[in-house]
Amino acid sequence: MNIDFFVPPVLGAFIGYITNWLAIKMLFRPYEPKYIFGFHIPFTPGLIPKRRKEIAEAIAKTVEEHILPQEKLIKLFEDSNYKNRLHKRVELVIDDLIDSIVEDIRRTIKDGISLGKINIKGAVILTAVDKLLDRAIDNLKQKLKKKLIEKASDKIEKHIEEELPILIGQLKVREMVMETFMEIDIQTLEKIVIGFSEDQLKHITYTGAILGFFIGIVQSIYINL
């Protein structure tokens, strides 16, 4: 078989491979516009750098409308077990508050207040009064604590449920995503995209070579008919 028969397939494979490889590279490169004698070179910068803002807007819109819409953000918050953490936090705050108030009351009574100073003399009487006072105050403390925790937790939960949609509605998800995308330098963005799609891009390149090879075979057959 004439060696000339294999020239078109080999050449076609080479052209197919180079063409697809170059097309993939030109998605990102060159990173900036190029000029020759003041004239802008076509297809510079690459497709993604050139249309970066449009891509950022499209991604930000998709994230806001489909990935993180307001309903999903509210559900994420509700599923975060915040109510249990809220109850525990409220309980700690109320504990500290009641302890402080109770200690002030206990100290004031022991020091003696009313219409004048209550001065109780005698170690035995003072001890008995202290025990009764402690028991009464502890009972009051527990009842007060239970009521306050229930009331405070319910009130706070109600306010959170009312305000949450408003607060989440004020989150600028689209602007945040777009700003973040625009802050990523183009080289890093290229590494990210090429990194997770490297195998697929290689297949595209090889597919170009294979198609070019078979087109070359068809040409050779046609020429040698």
PDB file of C-alpha atoms in Angstrom:
ATOM      1  CA  MET A   1       0.000   0.000   0.000  1.00  0.00           C
ATOM      2  CA  ASN A   2       1.314   3.459  -0.942  1.00  0.00           C
ATOM      3  CA  ILE A   3       2.679   5.409   2.035  1.00  0.00           C
ATOM      4  CA  ASP A   4       0.869   8.474   0.694  1.00  0.00           C
ATOM      5  CA  PHE A   5      -2.345   6.754   1.769  1.00  0.00           C
ATOM      6  CA  PHE A   6      -1.436   7.330   5.451  1.00  0.00           C
ATOM      7  CA  VAL A   7      -0.505  10.994   5.128  1.00  0.00           C
ATOM      8  CA  PRO A   8      -4.077  12.413   5.264  1.00  0.00           C
ATOM      9  CA  PRO A   9      -5.111  10.241   8.297  1.00  0.00           C
ATOM     10  CA  VAL A  10      -1.960  11.150  10.260  1.00  0.00           C
ATOM     11  CA  LEU A  11      -2.264  14.799   9.300  1.00  0.00           C
ATOM     12  CA  GLY A  12      -5.983  14.769  10.117  1.00  0.00           C
ATOM     13  CA  ALA A  13      -5.333  13.207  13.538  1.00  0.00           C
ATOM     14  CA  PHE A  14      -2.682  15.825  14.283  1.00  0.00           C
ATOM     15  CA  ILE A  15      -4.904  18.711  13.181  1.00  0.00           C
ATOM     16  CA  GLY A  16      -7.892  17.324  15.122  1.00  0.00           C
ATOM     17  CA  TYR A  17      -5.801  16.933  18.273  1.00  0.00           C
ATOM     18  CA  ILE A  18      -4.188  20.393  18.033  1.00  0.00           C
ATOM     19  CA  THR A  19      -7.477  22.101  17.159  1.00  0.00           C
ATOM     20  CA  ASN A  20      -9.311  20.695  20.189  1.00  0.00           C
ATOM     21  CA  TRP A  21      -6.319  21.256  22.484  1.00  0.00           C
ATOM     22  CA  LEU A  22      -6.093  24.876  21.339  1.00  0.00           C
ATOM     23  CA  ALA A  23      -9.854  25.397  21.736  1.00  0.00           C
ATOM     24  CA  ILE A  24      -9.670  24.178  25.344  1.00  0.00           C
ATOM     25  CA  LYS A  25      -6.673  26.400  26.078  1.00  0.00           C
ATOM     26  CA  MET A  26      -8.473  29.380  24.571  1.00  0.00           C
ATOM     27  CA  LEU A  27     -11.260  29.030  27.116  1.00  0.00           C
ATOM     28  CA  PHE A  28      -8.913  30.817  29.536  1.00  0.00           C
ATOM     29  CA  ARG A  29      -5.886  31.980  27.583  1.00  0.00           C
ATOM     30  CA  PRO A  30      -4.600  34.493  26.993  1.00  0.00           C
ATOM     31  CA  TYR A  31      -5.643  36.033  30.292  1.00  0.00           C
ATOM     32  CA  GLU A  32      -5.542  39.585  28.914  1.00  0.00           C
ATOM     33  CA  PRO A  33      -6.196  41.301  25.548  1.00  0.00           C
ATOM     34  CA  LYS A  34      -3.240  41.209  23.166  1.00  0.00           C
ATOM     35  CA  TYR A  35      -2.288  43.900  20.663  1.00  0.00           C
ATOM     36  CA  ILE A  36       0.006  44.138  17.654  1.00  0.00           C
ATOM     37  CA  PHE A  37       0.923  47.660  16.588  1.00  0.00           C
ATOM     38  CA  GLY A  38      -2.076  48.950  18.471  1.00  0.00           C
ATOM     39  CA  PHE A  39      -4.511  46.534  16.823  1.00  0.00           C
ATOM     40  CA  HIS A  40      -6.452  44.170  19.022  1.00  0.00           C
ATOM     41  CA  ILE A  41      -5.797  40.511  18.245  1.00  0.00           C
ATOM     42  CA  PRO A  42      -9.108  38.623  17.812  1.00  0.00           C
ATOM     43  CA  PHE A  43     -10.118  36.035  20.440  1.00  0.00           C
ATOM     44  CA  THR A  44      -7.996  37.679  23.133  1.00  0.00           C
ATOM     45  CA  PRO A  45      -8.452  37.430  26.028  1.00  0.00           C
ATOM     46  CA  GLY A  46      -9.821  33.877  26.294  1.00  0.00           C
ATOM     47  CA  LEU A  47     -13.568  33.238  26.380  1.00  0.00           C
ATOM     48  CA  ILE A  48     -13.924  32.989  30.168  1.00  0.00           C
ATOM     49  CA  PRO A  49     -11.745  36.018  31.068  1.00  0.00           C
ATOM     50  CA  LYS A  50     -13.540  38.057  28.417  1.00  0.00           C
ATOM     51  CA  ARG A  51     -17.028  37.137  29.635  1.00  0.00           C
ATOM     52  CA  ARG A  52     -16.138  36.709  33.264  1.00  0.00           C
ATOM     53  CA  LYS A  53     -18.671  39.240  34.565  1.00  0.00           C
ATOM     54  CA  GLU A  54     -21.518  37.666  32.575  1.00  0.00           C
ATOM     55  CA  ILE A  55     -20.532  34.208  33.850  1.00  0.00           C
ATOM     56  CA  ALA A  56     -20.373  35.535  37.427  1.00  0.00           C
ATOM     57  CA  GLU A  57     -23.854  37.053  37.089  1.00  0.00           C
ATOM     58  CA  ALA A  58     -25.280  33.797  35.695  1.00  0.00           C
ATOM     59  CA  ILE A  59     -23.706  31.700  38.477  1.00  0.00           C
ATOM     60  CA  ALA A  60     -24.833  34.147  41.171  1.00  0.00           C
ATOM     61  CA  LYS A  61     -28.390  34.140  39.813  1.00  0.00           C
ATOM     62  CA  THR A  62     -28.446  30.326  39.742  1.00  0.00           C
ATOM     63  CA  VAL A  63     -27.157  30.087  43.329  1.00  0.00           C
ATOM     64  CA  GLU A  64     -29.690  32.629  44.598  1.00  0.00           C
ATOM     65  CA  GLU A  65     -32.702  31.191  42.768  1.00  0.00           C
ATOM     66  CA  HIS A  66     -32.025  27.443  42.791  1.00  0.00           C
ATOM     67  CA  ILE A  67     -29.244  26.484  45.223  1.00  0.00           C
ATOM     68  CA  LEU A  68     -29.804  28.877  48.134  1.00  0.00           C
ATOM     69  CA  PRO A  69     -33.294  30.375  47.771  1.00  0.00           C
ATOM     70  CA  GLN A  70     -34.854  31.993  50.823  1.00  0.00           C
ATOM     71  CA  GLU A  71     -36.954  28.922  51.650  1.00  0.00           C
ATOM     72  CA  LYS A  72     -33.881  26.666  51.790  1.00  0.00           C
ATOM     73  CA  LEU A  73     -31.935  29.144  53.942  1.00  0.00           C
ATOM     74  CA  ILE A  74     -34.816  29.261  56.419  1.00  0.00           C
ATOM     75  CA  LYS A  75     -35.001  25.453  56.447  1.00  0.00           C
ATOM     76  CA  LEU A  76     -31.227  25.211  57.013  1.00  0.00           C
ATOM     77  CA  PHE A  77     -31.578  27.510  60.002  1.00  0.00           C
ATOM     78  CA  GLU A  78     -34.547  25.601  61.398  1.00  0.00           C
ATOM     79  CA  ASP A  79     -32.735  22.269  60.950  1.00  0.00           C
ATOM     80  CA  SER A  80     -29.650  23.551  62.766  1.00  0.00           C
ATOM     81  CA  ASN A  81     -31.053  22.584  66.190  1.00  0.00           C
ATOM     82  CA  TYR A  82     -30.919  26.230  67.230  1.00  0.00           C
ATOM     83  CA  LYS A  83     -33.906  25.860  69.581  1.00  0.00           C
ATOM     84  CA  ASN A  84     -32.063  23.480  71.918  1.00  0.00           C
ATOM     85  CA  ARG A  85     -29.001  25.712  71.926  1.00  0.00           C
ATOM     86  CA  LEU A  86     -31.235  28.727  72.518  1.00  0.00           C
ATOM     87  CA  HIS A  87     -32.900  27.045  75.513  1.00  0.00           C
ATOM     88  CA  LYS A  88     -29.511  26.214  77.020  1.00  0.00           C
ATOM     89  CA  ARG A  89     -28.207  29.744  76.480  1.00  0.00           C
ATOM     90  CA  VAL A  90     -31.356  31.309  77.942  1.00  0.00           C
ATOM     91  CA  GLU A  91     -31.136  28.955  80.905  1.00  0.00           C
ATOM     92  CA  LEU A  92     -27.524  29.979  81.609  1.00  0.00           C
ATOM     93  CA  VAL A  93     -28.314  33.689  81.364  1.00  0.00           C
ATOM     94  CA  ILE A  94     -31.385  33.403  83.606  1.00  0.00           C
ATOM     95  CA  ASP A  95     -29.447  31.261  86.094  1.00  0.00           C
ATOM     96  CA  ASP A  96     -26.794  33.950  86.405  1.00  0.00           C
ATOM     97  CA  LEU A  97     -29.417  36.687  86.655  1.00  0.00           C
ATOM     98  CA  ILE A  98     -31.491  34.931  89.306  1.00  0.00           C
ATOM     99  CA  ASP A  99     -28.399  33.958  91.301  1.00  0.00           C
ATOM    100  CA  SER A 100     -27.314  37.575  91.351  1.00  0.00           C
ATOM    101  CA  ILE A 101     -30.765  38.844  92.379  1.00  0.00           C
ATOM    102  CA  VAL A 102     -31.245  36.125  95.001  1.00  0.00           C
ATOM    103  CA  GLU A 103     -27.850  36.800  96.540  1.00  0.00           C
ATOM    104  CA  ASP A 104     -28.697  40.504  96.754  1.00  0.00           C
ATOM    105  CA  ILE A 105     -32.019  39.691  98.445  1.00  0.00           C
ATOM    106  CA  ARG A 106     -30.377  37.216 100.812  1.00  0.00           C
ATOM    107  CA  ARG A 107     -27.650  39.705 101.724  1.00  0.00           C
ATOM    108  CA  THR A 108     -30.138  42.542 102.209  1.00  0.00           C
ATOM    109  CA  ILE A 109     -32.410  40.491 104.476  1.00  0.00           C
ATOM    110  CA  LYS A 110     -29.490  39.224 106.494  1.00  0.00           C
ATOM    111  CA  ASP A 111     -28.108  42.698 106.896  1.00  0.00           C
ATOM    112  CA  GLY A 112     -31.550  43.717 108.034  1.00  0.00           C
ATOM    113  CA  ILE A 113     -33.964  46.012 106.159  1.00  0.00           C
ATOM    114  CA  SER A 114     -37.545  47.036 106.705  1.00  0.00           C
ATOM    115  CA  LEU A 115     -38.621  50.105 108.535  1.00  0.00           C
ATOM    116  CA  GLY A 116     -35.226  50.083 110.043  1.00  0.00           C
ATOM    117  CA  LYS A 117     -32.422  47.650 110.577  1.00  0.00           C
ATOM    118  CA  ILE A 118     -33.376  44.121 111.596  1.00  0.00           C
ATOM    119  CA  ASN A 119     -30.642  43.075 113.969  1.00  0.00           C
ATOM    120  CA  ILE A 120     -31.045  39.436 114.992  1.00  0.00           C
ATOM    121  CA  LYS A 121     -28.749  38.458 117.788  1.00  0.00           C
ATOM    122  CA  GLY A 122     -27.761  35.026 118.881  1.00  0.00           C
ATOM    123  CA  ALA A 123     -25.957  32.401 116.905  1.00  0.00           C
ATOM    124  CA  VAL A 124     -28.704  29.741 117.259  1.00  0.00           C
ATOM    125  CA  ILE A 125     -31.516  31.997 116.104  1.00  0.00           C
ATOM    126  CA  LEU A 126     -29.407  33.366 113.276  1.00  0.00           C
ATOM    127  CA  THR A 127     -28.584  29.852 112.016  1.00  0.00           C
ATOM    128  CA  ALA A 128     -32.236  28.779 112.085  1.00  0.00           C
ATOM    129  CA  VAL A 129     -33.293  31.912 110.234  1.00  0.00           C
ATOM    130  CA  ASP A 130     -30.538  31.360 107.691  1.00  0.00           C
ATOM    131  CA  LYS A 131     -31.763  27.829 106.973  1.00  0.00           C
ATOM    132  CA  LEU A 132     -35.396  28.915 106.597  1.00  0.00           C
ATOM    133  CA  LEU A 133     -34.337  31.818 104.459  1.00  0.00           C
ATOM    134  CA  ASP A 134     -32.165  29.632 102.248  1.00  0.00           C
ATOM    135  CA  ARG A 135     -34.961  27.098 101.785  1.00  0.00           C
ATOM    136  CA  ALA A 136     -37.530  29.761 100.945  1.00  0.00           C
ATOM    137  CA  ILE A 137     -35.202  31.535  98.545  1.00  0.00           C
ATOM    138  CA  ASP A 138     -34.196  28.273  96.829  1.00  0.00           C
ATOM    139  CA  ASN A 139     -37.859  27.378  96.289  1.00  0.00           C
ATOM    140  CA  LEU A 140     -38.531  30.849  94.938  1.00  0.00           C
ATOM    141  CA  LYS A 141     -35.442  30.587  92.741  1.00  0.00           C
ATOM    142  CA  GLN A 142     -36.550  27.306  91.127  1.00  0.00           C
ATOM    143  CA  LYS A 143     -40.084  28.536  90.450  1.00  0.00           C
ATOM    144  CA  LEU A 144     -38.806  31.828  89.133  1.00  0.00           C
ATOM    145  CA  LYS A 145     -36.235  30.109  86.955  1.00  0.00           C
ATOM    146  CA  LYS A 146     -38.780  27.729  85.407  1.00  0.00           C
ATOM    147  CA  LYS A 147     -41.262  30.478  84.621  1.00  0.00           C
ATOM    148  CA  LEU A 148     -38.670  32.863  83.236  1.00  0.00           C
ATOM    149  CA  ILE A 149     -37.041  30.234  81.025  1.00  0.00           C
ATOM    150  CA  GLU A 150     -40.384  29.201  79.536  1.00  0.00           C
ATOM    151  CA  LYS A 151     -41.473  32.793  78.942  1.00  0.00           C
ATOM    152  CA  ALA A 152     -38.138  34.013  77.634  1.00  0.00           C
ATOM    153  CA  SER A 153     -37.593  31.035  75.314  1.00  0.00           C
ATOM    154  CA  ASP A 154     -41.095  31.277  73.864  1.00  0.00           C
ATOM    155  CA  LYS A 155     -40.771  35.009  73.312  1.00  0.00           C
ATOM    156  CA  ILE A 156     -37.336  34.745  71.703  1.00  0.00           C
ATOM    157  CA  GLU A 157     -38.405  31.832  69.464  1.00  0.00           C
ATOM    158  CA  LYS A 158     -41.476  33.769  68.365  1.00  0.00           C
ATOM    159  CA  HIS A 159     -39.408  36.849  67.522  1.00  0.00           C
ATOM    160  CA  ILE A 160     -36.847  34.746  65.625  1.00  0.00           C
ATOM    161  CA  GLU A 161     -39.569  33.031  63.588  1.00  0.00           C
ATOM    162  CA  GLU A 162     -41.082  36.432  62.746  1.00  0.00           C
ATOM    163  CA  GLU A 163     -37.811  38.170  61.930  1.00  0.00           C
ATOM    164  CA  LEU A 164     -35.967  35.308  60.210  1.00  0.00           C
ATOM    165  CA  PRO A 165     -37.648  35.632  56.781  1.00  0.00           C
ATOM    166  CA  ILE A 166     -36.990  39.390  56.851  1.00  0.00           C
ATOM    167  CA  LEU A 167     -33.350  38.962  57.853  1.00  0.00           C
ATOM    168  CA  ILE A 168     -32.700  36.244  55.259  1.00  0.00           C
ATOM    169  CA  GLY A 169     -34.524  38.315  52.656  1.00  0.00           C
ATOM    170  CA  GLN A 170     -31.987  41.069  53.310  1.00  0.00           C
ATOM    171  CA  LEU A 171     -29.034  38.771  52.668  1.00  0.00           C
ATOM    172  CA  LYS A 172     -27.387  39.745  49.410  1.00  0.00           C
ATOM    173  CA  VAL A 173     -26.637  36.211  48.228  1.00  0.00           C
ATOM    174  CA  ARG A 174     -26.349  37.152  44.560  1.00  0.00           C
ATOM    175  CA  GLU A 175     -23.997  40.061  45.228  1.00  0.00           C
ATOM    176  CA  MET A 176     -21.880  37.963  47.604  1.00  0.00           C
ATOM    177  CA  VAL A 177     -21.492  35.074  45.121  1.00  0.00           C
ATOM    178  CA  MET A 178     -20.712  37.439  42.256  1.00  0.00           C
ATOM    179  CA  GLU A 179     -18.182  39.392  44.318  1.00  0.00           C
ATOM    180  CA  THR A 180     -16.485  36.175  45.451  1.00  0.00           C
ATOM    181  CA  PHE A 181     -16.304  34.863  41.882  1.00  0.00           C
ATOM    182  CA  MET A 182     -14.818  38.126  40.612  1.00  0.00           C
ATOM    183  CA  GLU A 183     -12.209  38.109  43.410  1.00  0.00           C
ATOM    184  CA  ILE A 184     -10.810  34.737  42.293  1.00  0.00           C
ATOM    185  CA  ASP A 185      -7.860  35.404  39.993  1.00  0.00           C
ATOM    186  CA  ILE A 186      -8.203  33.891  36.543  1.00  0.00           C
ATOM    187  CA  GLN A 187      -5.232  31.513  36.965  1.00  0.00           C
ATOM    188  CA  THR A 188      -6.819  29.996  40.081  1.00  0.00           C
ATOM    189  CA  LEU A 189     -10.159  29.746  38.307  1.00  0.00           C
ATOM    190  CA  GLU A 190      -8.474  27.945  35.422  1.00  0.00           C
ATOM    191  CA  LYS A 191      -6.892  25.435  37.833  1.00  0.00           C
ATOM    192  CA  ILE A 192     -10.268  24.789  39.458  1.00  0.00           C
ATOM    193  CA  VAL A 193     -12.114  24.196  36.166  1.00  0.00           C
ATOM    194  CA  ILE A 194      -9.329  22.210  34.509  1.00  0.00           C
ATOM    195  CA  GLY A 195      -8.771  20.270  37.731  1.00  0.00           C
ATOM    196  CA  PHE A 196     -12.229  18.717  38.031  1.00  0.00           C
ATOM    197  CA  SER A 197     -12.736  18.309  34.255  1.00  0.00           C
ATOM    198  CA  GLU A 198      -9.247  17.204  33.241  1.00  0.00           C
ATOM    199  CA  ASP A 199     -10.252  13.672  32.181  1.00  0.00           C
ATOM    200  CA  GLN A 200     -13.223  14.910  30.147  1.00  0.00           C
ATOM    201  CA  LEU A 201     -11.083  17.540  28.405  1.00  0.00           C
ATOM    202  CA  LYS A 202      -8.473  14.894  27.532  1.00  0.00           C
ATOM    203  CA  HIS A 203     -11.207  12.758  26.007  1.00  0.00           C
ATOM    204  CA  ILE A 204     -12.351  15.729  23.925  1.00  0.00           C
ATOM    205  CA  THR A 205      -8.787  16.245  22.690  1.00  0.00           C
ATOM    206  CA  TYR A 206      -8.336  12.552  21.821  1.00  0.00           C
ATOM    207  CA  THR A 207     -11.754  12.502  20.167  1.00  0.00           C
ATOM    208  CA  GLY A 208     -10.583  15.302  17.886  1.00  0.00           C
ATOM    209  CA  ALA A 209      -7.538  13.230  16.900  1.00  0.00           C
ATOM    210  CA  ILE A 210      -9.646  10.117  16.240  1.00  0.00           C
ATOM    211  CA  LEU A 211     -12.179  12.021  14.142  1.00  0.00           C
ATOM    212  CA  GLY A 212      -9.380  13.705  12.196  1.00  0.00           C
ATOM    213  CA  PHE A 213      -7.777  10.298  11.588  1.00  0.00           C
ATOM    214  CA  PHE A 214     -10.978   8.759  10.182  1.00  0.00           C
ATOM    215  CA  ILE A 215     -11.698  11.828   8.064  1.00  0.00           C
ATOM    216  CA  GLY A 216      -8.167  11.476   6.689  1.00  0.00           C
ATOM    217  CA  ILE A 217      -8.828   7.812   5.822  1.00  0.00           C
ATOM    218  CA  VAL A 218     -11.987   8.811   3.944  1.00  0.00           C
ATOM    219  CA  GLN A 219      -9.975  11.414   2.048  1.00  0.00           C
ATOM    220  CA  SER A 220      -7.272   8.881   1.191  1.00  0.00           C
ATOM    221  CA  ILE A 221      -9.848   6.383  -0.084  1.00  0.00           C
ATOM    222  CA  TYR A 222     -11.526   9.073  -2.160  1.00  0.00           C
ATOM    223  CA  ILE A 223      -8.180  10.252  -3.610  1.00  0.00           C
ATOM    224  CA  ASN A 224      -7.073   6.727  -4.503  1.00  0.00           C
ATOM    225  CA  LEU A 225     -10.305   5.657  -6.146  1.00  0.00           C
TER     226      LEU A 225
END
